[in-house]
Structure formats: C-alpha cells, structure tokens
Short mmCIF file of C-alpha atoms and ligand atoms in Angstrom, two decimals:
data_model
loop_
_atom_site.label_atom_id
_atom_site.label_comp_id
_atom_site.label_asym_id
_atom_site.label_seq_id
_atom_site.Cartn_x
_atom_site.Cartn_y
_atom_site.Cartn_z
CA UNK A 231 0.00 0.00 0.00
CA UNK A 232 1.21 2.89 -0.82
CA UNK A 233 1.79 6.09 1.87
CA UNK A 234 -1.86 8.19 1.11
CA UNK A 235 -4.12 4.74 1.23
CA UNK A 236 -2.26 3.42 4.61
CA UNK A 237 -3.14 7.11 5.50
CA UNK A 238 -6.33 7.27 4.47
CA UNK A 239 -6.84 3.92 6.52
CA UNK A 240 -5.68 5.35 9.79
CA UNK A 241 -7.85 8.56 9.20
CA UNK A 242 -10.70 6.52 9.32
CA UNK A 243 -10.28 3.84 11.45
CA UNK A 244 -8.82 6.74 14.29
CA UNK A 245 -10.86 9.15 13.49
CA UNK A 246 -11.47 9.23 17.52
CA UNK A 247 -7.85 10.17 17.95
CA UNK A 248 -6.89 13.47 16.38
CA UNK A 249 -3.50 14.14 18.10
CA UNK A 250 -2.41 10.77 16.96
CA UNK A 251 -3.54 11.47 13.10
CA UNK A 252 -2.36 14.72 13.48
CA UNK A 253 1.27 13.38 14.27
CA UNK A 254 1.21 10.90 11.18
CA UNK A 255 0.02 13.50 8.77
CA UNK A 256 2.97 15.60 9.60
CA UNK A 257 5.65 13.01 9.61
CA UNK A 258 3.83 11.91 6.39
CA UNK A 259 4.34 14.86 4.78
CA UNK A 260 8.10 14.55 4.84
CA UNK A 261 8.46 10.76 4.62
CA UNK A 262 5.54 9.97 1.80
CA UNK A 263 7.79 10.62 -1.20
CA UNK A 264 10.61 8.57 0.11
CA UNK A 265 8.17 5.62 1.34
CA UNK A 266 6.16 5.93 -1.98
CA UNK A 267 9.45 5.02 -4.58
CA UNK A 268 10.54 2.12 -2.73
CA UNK A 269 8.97 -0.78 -3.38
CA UNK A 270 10.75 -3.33 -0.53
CA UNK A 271 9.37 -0.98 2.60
CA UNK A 272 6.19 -1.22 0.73
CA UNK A 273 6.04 -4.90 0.43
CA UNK A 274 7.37 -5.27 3.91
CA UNK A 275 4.09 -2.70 4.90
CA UNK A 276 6.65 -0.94 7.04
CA UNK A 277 4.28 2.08 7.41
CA UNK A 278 1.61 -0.29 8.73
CA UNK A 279 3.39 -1.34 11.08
CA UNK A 280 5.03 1.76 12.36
CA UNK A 281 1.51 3.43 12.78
CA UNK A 282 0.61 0.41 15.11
CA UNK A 283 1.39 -0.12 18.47
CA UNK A 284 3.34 -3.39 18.88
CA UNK A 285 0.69 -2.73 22.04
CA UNK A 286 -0.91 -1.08 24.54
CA UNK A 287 -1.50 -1.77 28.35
CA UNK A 288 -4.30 0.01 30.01
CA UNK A 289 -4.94 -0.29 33.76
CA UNK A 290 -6.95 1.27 36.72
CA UNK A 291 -5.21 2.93 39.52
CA UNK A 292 -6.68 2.93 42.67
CA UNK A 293 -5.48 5.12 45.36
CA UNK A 294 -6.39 6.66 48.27
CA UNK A 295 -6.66 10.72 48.94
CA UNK A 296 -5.90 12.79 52.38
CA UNK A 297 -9.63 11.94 53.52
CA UNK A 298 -9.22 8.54 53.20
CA UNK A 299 -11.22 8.28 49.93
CA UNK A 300 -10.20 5.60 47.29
CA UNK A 301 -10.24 7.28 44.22
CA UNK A 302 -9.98 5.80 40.61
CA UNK A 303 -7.63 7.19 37.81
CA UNK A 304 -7.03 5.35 34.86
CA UNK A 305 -3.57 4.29 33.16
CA UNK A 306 -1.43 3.28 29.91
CA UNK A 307 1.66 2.29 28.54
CA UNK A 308 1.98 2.52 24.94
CA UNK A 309 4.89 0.41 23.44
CA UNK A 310 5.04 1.52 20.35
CA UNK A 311 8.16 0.11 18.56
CA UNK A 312 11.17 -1.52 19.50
CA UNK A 313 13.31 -1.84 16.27
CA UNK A 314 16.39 -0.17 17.60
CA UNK A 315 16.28 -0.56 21.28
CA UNK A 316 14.41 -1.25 24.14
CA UNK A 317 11.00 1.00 24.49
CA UNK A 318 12.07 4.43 25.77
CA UNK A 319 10.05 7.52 26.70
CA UNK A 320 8.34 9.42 29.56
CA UNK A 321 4.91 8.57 31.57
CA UNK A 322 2.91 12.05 31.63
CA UNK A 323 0.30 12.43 34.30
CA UNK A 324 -1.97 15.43 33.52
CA UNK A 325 -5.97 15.46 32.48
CA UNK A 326 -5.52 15.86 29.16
CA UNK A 327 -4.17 12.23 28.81
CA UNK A 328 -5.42 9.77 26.34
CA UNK A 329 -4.87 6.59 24.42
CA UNK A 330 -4.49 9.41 21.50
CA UNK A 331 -2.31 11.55 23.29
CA UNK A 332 -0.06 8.43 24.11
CA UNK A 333 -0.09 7.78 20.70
CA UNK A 334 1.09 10.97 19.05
CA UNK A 335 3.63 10.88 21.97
CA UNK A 336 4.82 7.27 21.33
CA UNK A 337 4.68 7.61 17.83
CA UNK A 338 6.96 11.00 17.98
CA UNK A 339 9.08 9.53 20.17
CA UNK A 340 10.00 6.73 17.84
CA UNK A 341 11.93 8.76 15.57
CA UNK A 342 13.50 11.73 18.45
CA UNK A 343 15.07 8.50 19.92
CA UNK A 344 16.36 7.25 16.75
CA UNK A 345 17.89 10.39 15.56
CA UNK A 346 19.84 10.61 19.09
CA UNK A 347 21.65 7.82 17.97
CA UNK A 348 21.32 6.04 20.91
CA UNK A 349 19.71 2.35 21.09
CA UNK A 350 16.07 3.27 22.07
CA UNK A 351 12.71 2.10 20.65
CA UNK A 352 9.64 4.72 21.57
CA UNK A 353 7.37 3.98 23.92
CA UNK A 354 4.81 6.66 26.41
CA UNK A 355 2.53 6.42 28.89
CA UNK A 356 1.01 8.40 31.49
CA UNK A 357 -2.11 8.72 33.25
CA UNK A 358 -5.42 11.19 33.65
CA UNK A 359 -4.05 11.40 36.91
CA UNK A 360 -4.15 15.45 37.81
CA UNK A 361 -0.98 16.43 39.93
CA UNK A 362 -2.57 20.05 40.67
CA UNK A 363 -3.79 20.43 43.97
CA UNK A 364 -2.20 17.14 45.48
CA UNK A 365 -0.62 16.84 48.52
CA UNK A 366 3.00 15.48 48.65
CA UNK A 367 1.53 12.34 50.20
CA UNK A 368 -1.43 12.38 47.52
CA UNK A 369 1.00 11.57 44.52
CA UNK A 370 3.18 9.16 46.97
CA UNK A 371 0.28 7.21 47.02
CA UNK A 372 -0.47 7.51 43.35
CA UNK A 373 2.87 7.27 41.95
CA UNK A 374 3.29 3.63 44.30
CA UNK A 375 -0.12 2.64 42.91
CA UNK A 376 0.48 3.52 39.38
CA UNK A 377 3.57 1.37 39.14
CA UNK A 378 2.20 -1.55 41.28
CA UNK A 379 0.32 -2.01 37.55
CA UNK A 380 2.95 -0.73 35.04
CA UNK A 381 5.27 -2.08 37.10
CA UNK A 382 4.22 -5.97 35.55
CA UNK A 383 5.33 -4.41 31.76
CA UNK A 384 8.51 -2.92 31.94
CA UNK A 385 12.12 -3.52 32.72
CA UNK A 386 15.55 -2.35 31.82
CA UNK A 387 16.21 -4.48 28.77
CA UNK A 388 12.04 -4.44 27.98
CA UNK A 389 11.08 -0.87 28.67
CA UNK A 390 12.53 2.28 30.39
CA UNK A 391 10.01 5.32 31.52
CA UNK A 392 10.95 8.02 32.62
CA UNK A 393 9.40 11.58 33.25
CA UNK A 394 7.17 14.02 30.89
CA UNK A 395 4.26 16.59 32.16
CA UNK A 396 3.39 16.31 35.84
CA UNK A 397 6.40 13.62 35.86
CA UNK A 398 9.67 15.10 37.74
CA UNK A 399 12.64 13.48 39.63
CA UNK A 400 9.96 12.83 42.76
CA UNK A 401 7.79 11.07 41.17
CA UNK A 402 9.94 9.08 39.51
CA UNK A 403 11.88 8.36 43.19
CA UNK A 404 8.73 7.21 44.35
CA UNK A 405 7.69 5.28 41.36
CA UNK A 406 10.81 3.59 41.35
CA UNK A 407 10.63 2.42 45.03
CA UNK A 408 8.28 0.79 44.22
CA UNK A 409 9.46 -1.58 41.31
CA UNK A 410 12.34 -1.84 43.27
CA UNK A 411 9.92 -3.08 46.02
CA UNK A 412 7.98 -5.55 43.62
CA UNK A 413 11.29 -7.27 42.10
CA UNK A 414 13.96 -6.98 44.01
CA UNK A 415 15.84 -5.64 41.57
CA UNK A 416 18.22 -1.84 41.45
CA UNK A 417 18.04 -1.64 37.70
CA UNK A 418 17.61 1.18 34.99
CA UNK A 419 14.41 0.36 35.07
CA UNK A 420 13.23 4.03 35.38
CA UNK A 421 15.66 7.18 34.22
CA UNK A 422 15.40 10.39 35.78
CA UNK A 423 16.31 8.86 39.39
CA UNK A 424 17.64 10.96 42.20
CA UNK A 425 21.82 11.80 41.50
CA UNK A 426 23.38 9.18 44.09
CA UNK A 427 20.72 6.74 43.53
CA UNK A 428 21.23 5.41 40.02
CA UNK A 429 20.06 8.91 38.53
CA UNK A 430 22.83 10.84 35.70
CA UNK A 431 23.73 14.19 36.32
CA UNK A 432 22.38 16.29 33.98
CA UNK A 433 19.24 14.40 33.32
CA UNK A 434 16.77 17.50 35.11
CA UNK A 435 18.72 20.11 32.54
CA UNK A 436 19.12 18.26 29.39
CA UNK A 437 15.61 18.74 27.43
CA UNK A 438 16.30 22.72 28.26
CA UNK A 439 20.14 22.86 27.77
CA UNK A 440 19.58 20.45 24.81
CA UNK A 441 16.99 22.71 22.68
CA UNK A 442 19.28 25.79 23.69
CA UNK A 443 22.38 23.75 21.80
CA UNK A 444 20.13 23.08 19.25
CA UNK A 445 18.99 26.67 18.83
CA UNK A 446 22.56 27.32 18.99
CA UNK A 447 23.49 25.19 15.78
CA UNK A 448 20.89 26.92 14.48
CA UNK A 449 22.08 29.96 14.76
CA UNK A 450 25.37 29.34 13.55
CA UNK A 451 24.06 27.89 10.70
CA UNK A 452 22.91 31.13 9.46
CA UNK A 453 26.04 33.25 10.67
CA UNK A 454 24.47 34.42 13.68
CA UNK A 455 24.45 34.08 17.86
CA UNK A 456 22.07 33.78 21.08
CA UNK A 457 24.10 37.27 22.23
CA UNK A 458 21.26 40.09 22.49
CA UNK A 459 18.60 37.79 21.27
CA UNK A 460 14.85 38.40 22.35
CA UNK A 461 13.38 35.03 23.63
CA UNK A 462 10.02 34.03 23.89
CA UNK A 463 9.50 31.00 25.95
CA UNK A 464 6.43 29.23 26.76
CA UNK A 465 5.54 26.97 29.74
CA UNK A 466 7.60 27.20 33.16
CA UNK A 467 7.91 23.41 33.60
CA UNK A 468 11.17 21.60 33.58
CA UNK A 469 11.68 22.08 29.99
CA UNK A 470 11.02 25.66 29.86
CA UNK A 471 13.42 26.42 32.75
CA UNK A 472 16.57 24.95 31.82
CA UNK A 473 16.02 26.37 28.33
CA UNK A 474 15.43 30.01 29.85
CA UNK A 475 18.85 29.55 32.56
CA UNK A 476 20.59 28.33 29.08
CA UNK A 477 19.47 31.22 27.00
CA UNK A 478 20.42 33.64 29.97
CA UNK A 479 23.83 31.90 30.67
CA UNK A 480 24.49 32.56 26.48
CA UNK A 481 23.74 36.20 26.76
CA UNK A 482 20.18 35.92 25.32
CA UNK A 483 17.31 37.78 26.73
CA UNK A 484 13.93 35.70 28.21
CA UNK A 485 11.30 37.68 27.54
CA UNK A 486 8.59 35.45 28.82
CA UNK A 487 7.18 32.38 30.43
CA UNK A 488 3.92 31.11 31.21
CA UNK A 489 1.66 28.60 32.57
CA UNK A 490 -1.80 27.45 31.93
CA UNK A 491 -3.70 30.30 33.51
CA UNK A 492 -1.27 33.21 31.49
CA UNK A 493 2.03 34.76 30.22
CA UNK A 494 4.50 36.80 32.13
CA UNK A 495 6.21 39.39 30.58
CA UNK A 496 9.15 40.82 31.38
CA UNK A 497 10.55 43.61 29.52
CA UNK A 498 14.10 43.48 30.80
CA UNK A 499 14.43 40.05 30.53
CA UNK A 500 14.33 37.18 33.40
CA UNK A 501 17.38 37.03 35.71
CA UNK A 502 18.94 34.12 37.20
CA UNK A 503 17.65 34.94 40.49
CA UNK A 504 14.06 35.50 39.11
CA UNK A 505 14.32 32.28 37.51
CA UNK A 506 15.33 30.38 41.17
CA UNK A 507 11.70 31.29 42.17
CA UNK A 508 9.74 30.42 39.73
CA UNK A 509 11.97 27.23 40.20
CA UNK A 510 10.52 26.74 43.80
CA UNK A 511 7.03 28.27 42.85
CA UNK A 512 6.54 25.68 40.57
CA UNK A 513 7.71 22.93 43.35
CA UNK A 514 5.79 23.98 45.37
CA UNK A 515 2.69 23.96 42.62
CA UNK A 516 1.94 27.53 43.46
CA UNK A 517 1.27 30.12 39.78
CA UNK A 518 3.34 31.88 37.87
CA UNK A 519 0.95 34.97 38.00
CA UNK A 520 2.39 35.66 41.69
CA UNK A 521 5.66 36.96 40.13
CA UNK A 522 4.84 40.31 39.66
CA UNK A 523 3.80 40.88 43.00
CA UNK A 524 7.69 40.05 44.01
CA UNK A 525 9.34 41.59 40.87
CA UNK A 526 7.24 43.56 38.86
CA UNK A 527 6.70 42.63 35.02
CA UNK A 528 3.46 42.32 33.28
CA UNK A 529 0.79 39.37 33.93
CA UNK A 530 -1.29 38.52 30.95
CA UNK A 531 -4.04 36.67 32.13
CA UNK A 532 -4.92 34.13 29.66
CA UNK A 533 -2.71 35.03 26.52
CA UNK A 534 0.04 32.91 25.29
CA UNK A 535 3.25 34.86 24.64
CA UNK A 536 3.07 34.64 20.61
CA UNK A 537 2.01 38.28 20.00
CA UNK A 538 5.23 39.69 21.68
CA UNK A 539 7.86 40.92 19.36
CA UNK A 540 11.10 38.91 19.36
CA UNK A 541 14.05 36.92 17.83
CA UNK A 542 13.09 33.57 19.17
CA UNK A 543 10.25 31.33 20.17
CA UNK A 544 10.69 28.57 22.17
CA UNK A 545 7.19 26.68 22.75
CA UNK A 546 7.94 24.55 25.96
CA UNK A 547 4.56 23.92 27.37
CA UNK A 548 2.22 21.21 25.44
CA UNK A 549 1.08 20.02 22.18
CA UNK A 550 -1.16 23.09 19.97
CA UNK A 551 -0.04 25.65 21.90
CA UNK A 552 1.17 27.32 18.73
CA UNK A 553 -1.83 28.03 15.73
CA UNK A 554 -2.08 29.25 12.42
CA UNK A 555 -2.94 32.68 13.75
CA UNK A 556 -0.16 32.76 16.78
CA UNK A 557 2.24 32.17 13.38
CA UNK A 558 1.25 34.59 11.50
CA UNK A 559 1.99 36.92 14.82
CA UNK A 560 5.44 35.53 15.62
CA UNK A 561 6.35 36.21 11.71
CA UNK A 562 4.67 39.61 12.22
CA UNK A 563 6.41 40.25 14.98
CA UNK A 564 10.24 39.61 13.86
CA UNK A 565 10.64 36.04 14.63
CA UNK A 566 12.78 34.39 12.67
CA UNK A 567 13.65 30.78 14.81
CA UNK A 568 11.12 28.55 16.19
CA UNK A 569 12.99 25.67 17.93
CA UNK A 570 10.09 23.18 20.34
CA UNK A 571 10.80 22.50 23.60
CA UNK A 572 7.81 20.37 23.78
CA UNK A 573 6.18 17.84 21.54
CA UNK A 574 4.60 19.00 18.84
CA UNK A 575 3.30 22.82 20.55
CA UNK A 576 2.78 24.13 16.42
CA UNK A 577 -0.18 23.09 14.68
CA UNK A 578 -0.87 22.04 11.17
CA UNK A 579 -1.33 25.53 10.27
CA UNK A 580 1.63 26.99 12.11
CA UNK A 581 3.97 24.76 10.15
CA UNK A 582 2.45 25.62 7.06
CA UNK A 583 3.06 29.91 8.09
CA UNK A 584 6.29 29.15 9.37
CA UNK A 585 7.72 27.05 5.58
CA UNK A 586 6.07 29.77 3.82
CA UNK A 587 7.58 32.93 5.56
CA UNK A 588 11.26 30.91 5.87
CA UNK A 589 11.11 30.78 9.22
CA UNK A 590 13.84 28.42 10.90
CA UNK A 591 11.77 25.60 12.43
CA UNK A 592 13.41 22.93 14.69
CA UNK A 593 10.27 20.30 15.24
CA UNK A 594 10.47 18.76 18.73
CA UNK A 595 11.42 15.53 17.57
CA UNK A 596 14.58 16.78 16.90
CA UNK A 597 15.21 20.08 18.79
CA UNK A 598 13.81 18.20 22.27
CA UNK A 599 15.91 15.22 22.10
CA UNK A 600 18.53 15.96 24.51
CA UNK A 601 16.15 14.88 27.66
CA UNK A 602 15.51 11.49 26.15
CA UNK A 603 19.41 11.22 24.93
CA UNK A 604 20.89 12.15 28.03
CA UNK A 605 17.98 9.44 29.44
CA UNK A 606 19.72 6.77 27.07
CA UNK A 607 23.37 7.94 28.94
CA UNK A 608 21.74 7.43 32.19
CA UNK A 609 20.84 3.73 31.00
CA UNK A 610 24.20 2.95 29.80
CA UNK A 611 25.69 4.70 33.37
CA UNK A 612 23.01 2.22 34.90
CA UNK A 613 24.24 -1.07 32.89
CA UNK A 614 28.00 -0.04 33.60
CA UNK A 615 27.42 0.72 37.28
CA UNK A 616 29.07 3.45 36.80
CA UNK A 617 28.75 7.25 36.60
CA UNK A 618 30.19 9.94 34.60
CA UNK A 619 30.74 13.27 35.59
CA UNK A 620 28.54 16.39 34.74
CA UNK A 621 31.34 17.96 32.16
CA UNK A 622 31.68 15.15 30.56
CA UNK A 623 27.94 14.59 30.19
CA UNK A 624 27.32 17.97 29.32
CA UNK A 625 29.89 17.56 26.24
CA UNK A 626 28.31 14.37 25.18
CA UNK A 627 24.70 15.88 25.12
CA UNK A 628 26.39 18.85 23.11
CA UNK A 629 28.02 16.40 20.60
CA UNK A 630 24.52 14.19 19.68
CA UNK A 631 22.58 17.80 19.98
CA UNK A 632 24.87 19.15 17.26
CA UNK A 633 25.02 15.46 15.45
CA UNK A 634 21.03 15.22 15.30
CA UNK A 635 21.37 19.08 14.01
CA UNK A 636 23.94 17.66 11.06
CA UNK A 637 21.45 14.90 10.65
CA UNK A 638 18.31 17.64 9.84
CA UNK A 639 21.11 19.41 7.50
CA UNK A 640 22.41 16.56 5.28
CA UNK A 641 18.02 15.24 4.86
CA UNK A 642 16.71 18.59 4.97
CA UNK A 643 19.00 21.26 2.94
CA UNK A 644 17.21 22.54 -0.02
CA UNK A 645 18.48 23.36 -3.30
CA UNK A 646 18.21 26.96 -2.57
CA UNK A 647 20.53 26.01 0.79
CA UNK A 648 17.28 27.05 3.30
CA UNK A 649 17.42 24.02 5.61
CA UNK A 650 14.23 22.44 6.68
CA UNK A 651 14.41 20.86 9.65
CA UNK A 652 11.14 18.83 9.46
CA UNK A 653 11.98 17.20 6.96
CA UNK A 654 15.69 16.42 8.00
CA UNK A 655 14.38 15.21 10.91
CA UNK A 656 11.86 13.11 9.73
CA UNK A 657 13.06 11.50 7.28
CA UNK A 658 16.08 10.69 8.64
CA UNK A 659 14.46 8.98 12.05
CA UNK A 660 12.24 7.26 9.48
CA UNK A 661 15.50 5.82 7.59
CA UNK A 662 17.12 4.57 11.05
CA UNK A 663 14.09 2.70 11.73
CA UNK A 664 13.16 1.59 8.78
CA UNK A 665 16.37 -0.24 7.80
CA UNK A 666 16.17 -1.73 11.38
CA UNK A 667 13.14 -3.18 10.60
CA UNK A 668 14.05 -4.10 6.75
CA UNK A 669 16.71 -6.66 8.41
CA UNK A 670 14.14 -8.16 10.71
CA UNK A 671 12.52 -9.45 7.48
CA UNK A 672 8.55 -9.69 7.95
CA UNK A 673 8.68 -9.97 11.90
N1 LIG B 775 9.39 12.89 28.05
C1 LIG B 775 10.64 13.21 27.41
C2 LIG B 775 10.43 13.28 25.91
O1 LIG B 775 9.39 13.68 25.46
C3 LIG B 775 11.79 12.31 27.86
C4 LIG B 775 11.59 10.84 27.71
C5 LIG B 775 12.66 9.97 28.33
O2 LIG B 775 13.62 10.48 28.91
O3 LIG B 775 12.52 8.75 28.23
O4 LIG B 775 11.29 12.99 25.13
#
C-alpha cells in the first residue's frame, strides 16, 4: 500500500484520535515521497506497522486521597516500537491524557530517539491522573499505585520510563521504590532517578540545555548568535526552565514564560535569580501569575506569549499551543527561529506559516531530544554501574545535539541552501528505523 491509502486507513479507522492522526500527517508529509518510490518498505508494509502499536496496556489505579477516599484514575503504557532498542520515553500524568495523546507521543518519540543515535525504541505512557492540587503524600500514594500495575510491563532491557508533564525526579523516586519493592531488583528500570541513587547528572537540565544547543546550531548555521537575542519561551515546567537559565547563561534575553492560567512578561528580561523562584514556585505547585507581586513585570491573564515581538520562540509547554494565527503573529512580529521544547506545541497551520515565511523551524522531535538522549546515557551509566561526571555529560549531550542538528542538514537542505528541519528530521528517524526493521525481514 502505498503512503496516502495506509493514510487514508488510519484517518478513518482513528478518526477518535486526532492528536495521533495529526502526528502521522505531519511526519507523512516529509516521509511519503521517500516511502512511496521504494517498493521493498512497501512490500514489507513498514508504514503499517510503524503506525501500530506493537501494544498497549491500560490499567486502573486505585489510590487513596488525604480523607481517606479511594479514588480511581485510569492508566497506559503505549509500546510503540522496538526496532532499535528497548521501548524508551516518559509517563505524563496530567488530564488531558489519552490513548491518543499516548499515541502521538509514542509515535513521535519513535523517531527523536532514533535520531539521538542512541539504542532506544519509543514507547509513552502516562495517566489522567491530575498532579494540581495534590498533597505530597497524595502523589506518593499515586505514583506507588500507578507502578504496582505498570510495574508488571517494563524492565531495563524491555522498557525504560521516565518523566514528561506532571512527571519530575519525585515522582519518579517514588515510582521507582516501588518496582524496586515488587522485584527486588536496582536496575535502569526508570531514568530520571535521584543523583546518588542510580540517577545521571544532567538528566533534570538536558531537554532545556539540549533545545538551547540546538537553537545554537541553528544559529550558527545562518552566521548568527544567542548574544542580544529576544526570547520568547512558553511553559515554566522543567523544559522551559533549563532552556530560559541556558538562554540567559548565552547572553540571550527571556522575555517570557507562562503557565496554563497566562504569560508573564518581562521587559528586561528574566534574571537568574528570578528564575530560582519560579523554580521553587513551581515545586511547590503555586502560579506563575504571583511573580509580579515580588518583581514587577506584566501578567497577561490568559494570553500565550506569541504576539510579543522577538528573535526567538521557544514553545515549551504542550502540544497546539502554537496556531495558524499565533504564526502569523510571531512572523509579524520579527521572529525568525522557532525551535520546540515540547512535543509537537505548532499546529498544522503553524507549520504551514512558518515554511512559507522561511522561518527556521526545529520540530520537537529533533530540537527536544537531549532529555531522552541524556535518558539513554543514564541507562548505559546504569548497565556499567558506573557514573560519569557532569562535564563530561554535558559535552556528550552537546556532541549528539549538534550530530542530530547535522542529521536535519544533510536530509533537509534545499536546493536553494534554506534548511528544513522537518523534513531532515523526519526523514532521517524514518530511515534509522526503517532499515532496522528491513533486516528483521517480515517480523
Ligand atoms: N518525556 C521526554 C520526551 O518527550 C523524555 C523521555 C525519556 O527520557 O525517556 O522525550
């Protein structure tokens, strides 16, 4: 079958899952022409079988709230392909979560973990689980309860979680406990463990220090540098604060961050000390809006940063956070990189605005890869029993950051030399996987 009919198939038979078929139109897009002219993928209905999940585990979670209550969440684990390594990629626990959502994240996730170069399949789960407004017992309970399930499907050589939205270093202390608990075993089961306890250093920075290295090549590429640059970043989660301390510590300027309730602005730009509290605010799930109480700057209650003039955008919060409009704005306003901290934040539409008005556009799958690569260090640390030290993981995460940004140059250049990323990036994750699975044969 060729790439529009298995397509067309998925559109209909998932028509209930729009993040999902949004995330194979896209990577369609790029990949369709090379799929289309080769006739042993076709015959091996490799894109069949990369749009399916070798399978899916779903699962209740029942735990028990501060009143004594037993309340019931529900959970997944999506392993989506295991070609070139064991499944890899994050558990997110937020509202929004669904078997599509999983989907668009496993399916993603596929091809950011082949491009890092590492051996890791793509996997994702998560739960509808809502972290806001939990006590620090509350999500004890649930994270011990929520692996007492997933707990039966994973393993270090089978699959390896590890953190995403509403997913940070405690919860993934706690959730390891208790495999740990259930087997016996101290293996890298889980990444994103405590430093001294299996975890690697640099694991909480890398998906922010990672995109700013990206954004970095990126820059370079065209002659230029973060020094003086106007930042817009979305989100203040882990991904959005390492990429702000990364853009300050390059002599960039963060104009904004936000969080689901607004933007704050800051006209000056964030300082290092600013960005400690938010660090803590967000700990301690408290908003972002309280800021300007302590240090001025302008709240927007619910707006999204993307009608601020700027240099830069870096969408770190969630997926659709960027639309055809918000594009059009950014290009408006003097943007000329978009780089994605998070998985897939710019719509259809936004991709479309961005190609059109030559806008430099790092998709996630690339530009967000260090968190999962420096994941994939923490596993071989893990099978080594051994770790390495922060420099030295710092220049390795560097190294496959600029390596996946080579990668997106030698797929993606153009004739006219304008490089587009998406397609680099695509294409080349779908290459690494695909001749993976073109030696299995038919299994
Ligand atoms: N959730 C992160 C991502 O989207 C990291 C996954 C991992 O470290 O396994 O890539």
């Amino acid at each position: 079958m060729d790439s529009q009919s298995v397509l067309a198939t998925l559109q209909q038979r998932y028509a209930n899952e729009p993040e999902f078929v949004q995330a194979v139109e896209e990577f369609l897009l790029d990949v369709a022409p090379v799929y289309d002219e080769n006739a042993t993928y076709q015959a091996l209905s490799l894109l069949e079988r990369m749009t399916e999940p070798d399978r899916i585990f779903q699962f209740r979670i029942n735990w028990e709230d501060d009143q004594g209550n037993v309340q019931v969440n529900r959970g997944w684990r999506v392993q989506f392909n295991n070609a070139i390594g064991p499944y890899k990629g994050g558990l997110r626990f937020h509202p929004s979560v669904s078997v599509s959502v999983l989907k668009f994240l496993g399916f993603e996730q596929i091809f950011k973990n082949a491009l890092t170069g590492l051996p890791m399949g793509g996997g994702k789960g998560g739960s509808d689980f809502d972290p806001k407004g939990k006590s620090d017992a509350e999500i004890r309970r649930f994270c011990y309860a929520f692996m007492r399930e997933l707990g039966h499907h994973i393993g270090a050589d089978v699959d390896v979680p590890a953190g995403d939205i509403g997913v940070g270093g405690r919860e993934v202390n706690y959730m390891f406990a208790m495999y740990k608990n259930m087997t016996r075993e101290f293996t890298g089961v889980l990444t994103g463990k405590g430093v001294g306890h299996g975890g690697s250093l640099i694991r909480t920075e890398a998906t922010g220090f990672g995109l700013v290295y990206f954004l970095e090549r990126m820059l370079e590429a065209n002659n230029d540098s973060m020094q003086g640059k106007k930042v817009l970043i979305s989100g203040s989660g882990n991904v959005a604060q390492y990429a702000a301390e990364k853009v300050i510590e390059l002599g960039g300027v963060v104009l904004t961050l936000s969080d689901s309730k607004g933007t704050l602005h800051i006209k000056d730009g964030l300082t290092q000390e600013q960005l400690e509290w938010v660090k803590q605010q967000k700990l301690d799930r408290k908003p972002l809006s309280d800021f300007t109480a302590k240090f001025g700057g302008e709240w927007l209650d619910g707006q999204r940063p993307w009608h601020i003039a700027a240099d830069i955008a870096l969408p770190c919060a969630t997926q659709n956070e960027i639309n055809g409009d918000d594009a059009q704005n950014l290009v408006k306003n003097g943007v000329k990189y978009v780089a994605e901290g998070a998985n897939m934040p710019s719509d259809m539409d936004a991709i479309n605005v961005f190609q059109d008005n030559q806008v430099r556009y790092a998709p996630g799958k690339a530009a967000n890869a260090g968190g999962v690569a420096v994941s994939g260090l923490e596993m071989s640390q893990n099978s080594l029993r051994q770790y390495h030290t922060f420099e030295t993981l710092d220049q390795q995460l560097k190294q496959i950051m600029t390596n996946i940004h080579d990668t997106c140059v030698q797929y993606g250049k153009q004739d006219d030399g304008f490089i587009d990323y998406k397609k680099g990036a695509n294409v080349a994750g779908f290459t690494i996987v695909a001749n993976a699975m073109v030696n299995y044969g038919t299994l």
